[in-house]
PDB file of C-alpha atoms in Angstrom:
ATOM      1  CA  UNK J  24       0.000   0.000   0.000  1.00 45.00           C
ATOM      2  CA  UNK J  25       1.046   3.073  -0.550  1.00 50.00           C
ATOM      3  CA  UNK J  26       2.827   6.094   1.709  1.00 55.00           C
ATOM      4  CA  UNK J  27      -0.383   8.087   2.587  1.00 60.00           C
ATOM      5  CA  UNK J  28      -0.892  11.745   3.996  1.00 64.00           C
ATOM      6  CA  UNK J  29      -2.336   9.934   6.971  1.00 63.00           C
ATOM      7  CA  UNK J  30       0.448   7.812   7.773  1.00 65.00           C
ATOM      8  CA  UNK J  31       2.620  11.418   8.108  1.00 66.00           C
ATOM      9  CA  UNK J  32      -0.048  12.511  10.199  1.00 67.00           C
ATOM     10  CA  UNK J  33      -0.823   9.020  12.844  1.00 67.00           C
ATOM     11  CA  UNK J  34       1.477  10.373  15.390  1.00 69.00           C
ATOM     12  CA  UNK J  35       0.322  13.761  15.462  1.00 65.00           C
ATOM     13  CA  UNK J  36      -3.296  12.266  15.382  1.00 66.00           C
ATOM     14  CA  UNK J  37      -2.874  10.218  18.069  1.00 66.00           C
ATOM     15  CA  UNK J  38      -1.950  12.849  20.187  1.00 67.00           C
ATOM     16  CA  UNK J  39      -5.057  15.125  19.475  1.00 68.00           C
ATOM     17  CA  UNK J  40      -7.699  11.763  19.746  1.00 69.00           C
ATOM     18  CA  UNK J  41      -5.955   9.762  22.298  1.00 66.00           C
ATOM     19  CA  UNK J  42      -7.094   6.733  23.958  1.00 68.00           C
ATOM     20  CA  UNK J  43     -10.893   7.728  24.580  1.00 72.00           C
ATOM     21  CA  UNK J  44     -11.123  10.744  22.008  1.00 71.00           C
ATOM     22  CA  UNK J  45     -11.134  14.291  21.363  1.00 75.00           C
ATOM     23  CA  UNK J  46     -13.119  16.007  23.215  1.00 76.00           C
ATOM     24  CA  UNK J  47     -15.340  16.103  20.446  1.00 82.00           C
ATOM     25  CA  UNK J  48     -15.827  12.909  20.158  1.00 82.00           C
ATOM     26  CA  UNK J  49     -16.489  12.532  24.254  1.00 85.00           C
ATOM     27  CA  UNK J  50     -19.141  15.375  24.941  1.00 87.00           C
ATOM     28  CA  UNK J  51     -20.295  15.361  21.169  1.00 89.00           C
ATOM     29  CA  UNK J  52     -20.210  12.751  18.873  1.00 89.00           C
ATOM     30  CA  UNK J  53     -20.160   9.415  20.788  1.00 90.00           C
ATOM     31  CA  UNK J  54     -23.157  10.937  23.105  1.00 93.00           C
ATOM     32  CA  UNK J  55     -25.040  11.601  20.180  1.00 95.00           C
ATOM     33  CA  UNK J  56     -24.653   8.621  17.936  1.00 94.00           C
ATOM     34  CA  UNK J  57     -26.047   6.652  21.628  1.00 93.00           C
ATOM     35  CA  UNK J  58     -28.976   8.749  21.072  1.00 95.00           C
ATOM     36  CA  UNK J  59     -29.277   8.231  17.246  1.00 95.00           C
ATOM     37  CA  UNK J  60     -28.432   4.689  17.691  1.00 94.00           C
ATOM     38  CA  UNK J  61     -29.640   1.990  20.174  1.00 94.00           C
ATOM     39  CA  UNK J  62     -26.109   0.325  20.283  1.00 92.00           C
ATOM     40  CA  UNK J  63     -27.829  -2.545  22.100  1.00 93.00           C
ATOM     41  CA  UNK J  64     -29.492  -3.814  19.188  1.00 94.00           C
ATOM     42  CA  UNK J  65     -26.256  -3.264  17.055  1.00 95.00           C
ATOM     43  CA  UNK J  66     -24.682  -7.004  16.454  1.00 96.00           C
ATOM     44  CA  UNK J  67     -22.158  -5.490  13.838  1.00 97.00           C
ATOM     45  CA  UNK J  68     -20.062  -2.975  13.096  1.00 97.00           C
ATOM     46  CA  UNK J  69     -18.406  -1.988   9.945  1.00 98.00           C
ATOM     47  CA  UNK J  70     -16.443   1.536  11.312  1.00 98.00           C
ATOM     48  CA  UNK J  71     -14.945   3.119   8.105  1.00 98.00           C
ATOM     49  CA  UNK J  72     -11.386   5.006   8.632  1.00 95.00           C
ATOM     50  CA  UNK J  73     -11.418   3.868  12.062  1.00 95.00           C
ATOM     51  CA  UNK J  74      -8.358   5.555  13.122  1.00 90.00           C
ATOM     52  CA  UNK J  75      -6.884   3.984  16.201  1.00 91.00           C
ATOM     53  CA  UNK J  76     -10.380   2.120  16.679  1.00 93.00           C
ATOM     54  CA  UNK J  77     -11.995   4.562  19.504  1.00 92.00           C
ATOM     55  CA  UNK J  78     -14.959   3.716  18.457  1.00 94.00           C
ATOM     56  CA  UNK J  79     -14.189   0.356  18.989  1.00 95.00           C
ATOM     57  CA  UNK J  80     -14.027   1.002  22.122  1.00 90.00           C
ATOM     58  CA  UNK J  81     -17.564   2.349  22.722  1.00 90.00           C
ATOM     59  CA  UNK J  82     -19.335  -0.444  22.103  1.00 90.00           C
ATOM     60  CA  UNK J  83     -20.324  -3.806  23.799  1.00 87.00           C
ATOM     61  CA  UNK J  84     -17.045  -6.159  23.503  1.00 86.00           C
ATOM     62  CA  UNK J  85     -19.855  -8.525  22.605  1.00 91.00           C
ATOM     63  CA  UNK J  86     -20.439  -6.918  18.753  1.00 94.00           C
ATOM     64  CA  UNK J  87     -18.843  -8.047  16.050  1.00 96.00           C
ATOM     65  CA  UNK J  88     -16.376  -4.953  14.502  1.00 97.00           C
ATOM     66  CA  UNK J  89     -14.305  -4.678  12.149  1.00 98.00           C
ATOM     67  CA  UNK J  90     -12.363  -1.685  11.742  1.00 98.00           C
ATOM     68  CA  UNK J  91     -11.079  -0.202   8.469  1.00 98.00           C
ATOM     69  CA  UNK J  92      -8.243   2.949   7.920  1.00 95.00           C
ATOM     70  CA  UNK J  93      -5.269   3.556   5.153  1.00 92.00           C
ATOM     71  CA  UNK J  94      -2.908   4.110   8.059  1.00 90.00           C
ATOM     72  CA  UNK J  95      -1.189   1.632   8.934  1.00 92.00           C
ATOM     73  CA  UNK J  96       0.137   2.755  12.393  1.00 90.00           C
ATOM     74  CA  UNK J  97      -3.032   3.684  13.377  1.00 91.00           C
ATOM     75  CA  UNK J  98      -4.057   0.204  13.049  1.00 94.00           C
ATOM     76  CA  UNK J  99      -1.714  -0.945  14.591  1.00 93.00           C
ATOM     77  CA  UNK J 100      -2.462   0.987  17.463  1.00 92.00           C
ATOM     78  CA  UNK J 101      -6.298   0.020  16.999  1.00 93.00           C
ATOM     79  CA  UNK J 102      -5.203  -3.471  17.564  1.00 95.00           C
ATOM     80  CA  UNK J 103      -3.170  -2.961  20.597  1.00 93.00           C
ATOM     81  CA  UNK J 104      -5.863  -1.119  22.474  1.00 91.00           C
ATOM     82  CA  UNK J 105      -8.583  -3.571  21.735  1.00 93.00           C
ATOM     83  CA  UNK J 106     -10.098  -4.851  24.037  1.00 83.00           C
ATOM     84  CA  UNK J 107     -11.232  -7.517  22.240  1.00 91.00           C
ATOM     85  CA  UNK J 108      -9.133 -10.003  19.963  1.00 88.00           C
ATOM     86  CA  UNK J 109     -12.207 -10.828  17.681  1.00 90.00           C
ATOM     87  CA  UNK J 110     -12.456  -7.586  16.973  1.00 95.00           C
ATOM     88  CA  UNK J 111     -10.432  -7.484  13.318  1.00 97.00           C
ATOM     89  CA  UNK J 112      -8.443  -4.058  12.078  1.00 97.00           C
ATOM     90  CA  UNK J 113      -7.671  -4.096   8.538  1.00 97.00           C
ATOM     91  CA  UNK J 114      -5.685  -1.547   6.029  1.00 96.00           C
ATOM     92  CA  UNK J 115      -7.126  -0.905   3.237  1.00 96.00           C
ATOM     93  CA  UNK J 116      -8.721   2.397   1.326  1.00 96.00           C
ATOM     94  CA  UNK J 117     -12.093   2.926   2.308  1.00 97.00           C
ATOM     95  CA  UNK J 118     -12.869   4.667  -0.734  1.00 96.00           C
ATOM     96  CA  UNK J 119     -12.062   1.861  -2.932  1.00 97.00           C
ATOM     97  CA  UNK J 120     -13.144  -1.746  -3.010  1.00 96.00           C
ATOM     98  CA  UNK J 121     -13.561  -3.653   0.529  1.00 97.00           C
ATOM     99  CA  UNK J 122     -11.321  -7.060   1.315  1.00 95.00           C
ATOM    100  CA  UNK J 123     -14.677  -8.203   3.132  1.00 96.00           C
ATOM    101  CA  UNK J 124     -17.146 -11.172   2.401  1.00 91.00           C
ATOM    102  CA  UNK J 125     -19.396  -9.921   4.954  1.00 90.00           C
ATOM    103  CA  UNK J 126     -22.042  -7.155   3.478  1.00 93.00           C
ATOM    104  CA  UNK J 127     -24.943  -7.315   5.856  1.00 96.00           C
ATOM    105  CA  UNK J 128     -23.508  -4.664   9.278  1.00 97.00           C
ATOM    106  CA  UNK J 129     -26.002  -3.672  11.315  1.00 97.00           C
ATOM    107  CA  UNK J 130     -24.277  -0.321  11.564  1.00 97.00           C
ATOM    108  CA  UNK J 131     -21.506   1.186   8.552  1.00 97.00           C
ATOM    109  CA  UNK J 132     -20.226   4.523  10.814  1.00 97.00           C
ATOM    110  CA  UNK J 133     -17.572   6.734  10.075  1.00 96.00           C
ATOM    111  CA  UNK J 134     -16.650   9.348  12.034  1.00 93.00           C
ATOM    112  CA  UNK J 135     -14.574  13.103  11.289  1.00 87.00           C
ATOM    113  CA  UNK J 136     -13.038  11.036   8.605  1.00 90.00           C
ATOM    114  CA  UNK J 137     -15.619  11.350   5.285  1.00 90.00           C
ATOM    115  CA  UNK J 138     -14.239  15.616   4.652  1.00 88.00           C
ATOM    116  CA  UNK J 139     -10.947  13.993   4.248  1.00 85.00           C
ATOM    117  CA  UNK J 140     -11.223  11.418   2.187  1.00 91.00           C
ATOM    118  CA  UNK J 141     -10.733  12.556  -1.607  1.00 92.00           C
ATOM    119  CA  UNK J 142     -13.540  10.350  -3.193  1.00 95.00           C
ATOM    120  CA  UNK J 143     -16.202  10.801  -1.143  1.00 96.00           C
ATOM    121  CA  UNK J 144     -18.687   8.540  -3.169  1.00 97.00           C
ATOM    122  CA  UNK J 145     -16.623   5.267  -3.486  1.00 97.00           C
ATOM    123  CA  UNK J 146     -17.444   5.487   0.771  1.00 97.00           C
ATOM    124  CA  UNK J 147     -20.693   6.012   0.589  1.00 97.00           C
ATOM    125  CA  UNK J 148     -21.050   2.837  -2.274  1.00 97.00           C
ATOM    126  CA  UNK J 149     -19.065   1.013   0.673  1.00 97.00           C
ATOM    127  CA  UNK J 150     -21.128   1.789   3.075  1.00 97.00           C
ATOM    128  CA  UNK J 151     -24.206   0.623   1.273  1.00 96.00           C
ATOM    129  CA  UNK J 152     -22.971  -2.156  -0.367  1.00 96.00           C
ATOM    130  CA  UNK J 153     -21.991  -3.815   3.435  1.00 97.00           C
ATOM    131  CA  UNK J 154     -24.717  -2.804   5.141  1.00 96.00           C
ATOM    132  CA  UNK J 155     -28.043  -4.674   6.337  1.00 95.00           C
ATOM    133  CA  UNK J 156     -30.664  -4.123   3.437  1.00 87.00           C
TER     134      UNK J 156
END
């Protein structure tokens, strides 16, 4: 895979989101998304440009995840902090074409990631192509 902007960026990023978040994800996003969401009837989770996989940990260690970004050092750190070894983190381009058999999540989230990402429509195809009909 290639070098990516993001991979520059990992260790600067995972200063700013740390272990739990920004502080936009704490008091804003993930308190919202439990109020959009009932995460207790979630099974899976397909979290695009996961990052180091905060979302990850979120939810019930019970779900089935699997977490996608282009970074590979942020996955890497994703995997470390699991908290569960099912859980899978993969590298790949969530723009392009998915390595996953699996096209019926629950829940397809990504989070601050979509205004960064230069083809904004081959997510949103990925997204609906591995999520629940």
């Amino acid at each position: 895979m290639q070098d990516t902007s993001w991979e520059k960026s990992s260790n600067w990023y995972k200063k700013i989101v740390g272990d739990d978040g920004h502080y936009f994800h704490q008091t804003i996003i993930f308190p919202k998304i439990k109020q959009l969401i009932d995460l207790s009837k979630i099974n899976s989770v397909l979290d695009l440009a996961c990052g180091q996989g905060i979302f990850e940990r979120q939810i019930d260690q019970n779900k089935e995840y699997i977490g996608i970004d282009i970074s590979r050092s942020l996955i890497k750190e994703a995997s470390q902090k699991s908290l569960n070894r099912r859980h899978q983190f993969l590298v790949s381009d969530v723009s392009k074409d998915l390595p996953l058999k699996k096209n019926d999540f629950d829940l397809v989230i990504i989070i601050l990631a979509l205004q960064n990402i230069k083809n904004i429509n081959g997510v949103i195809k990925n997204a609906s192509k591995h999520l629940k009909k």
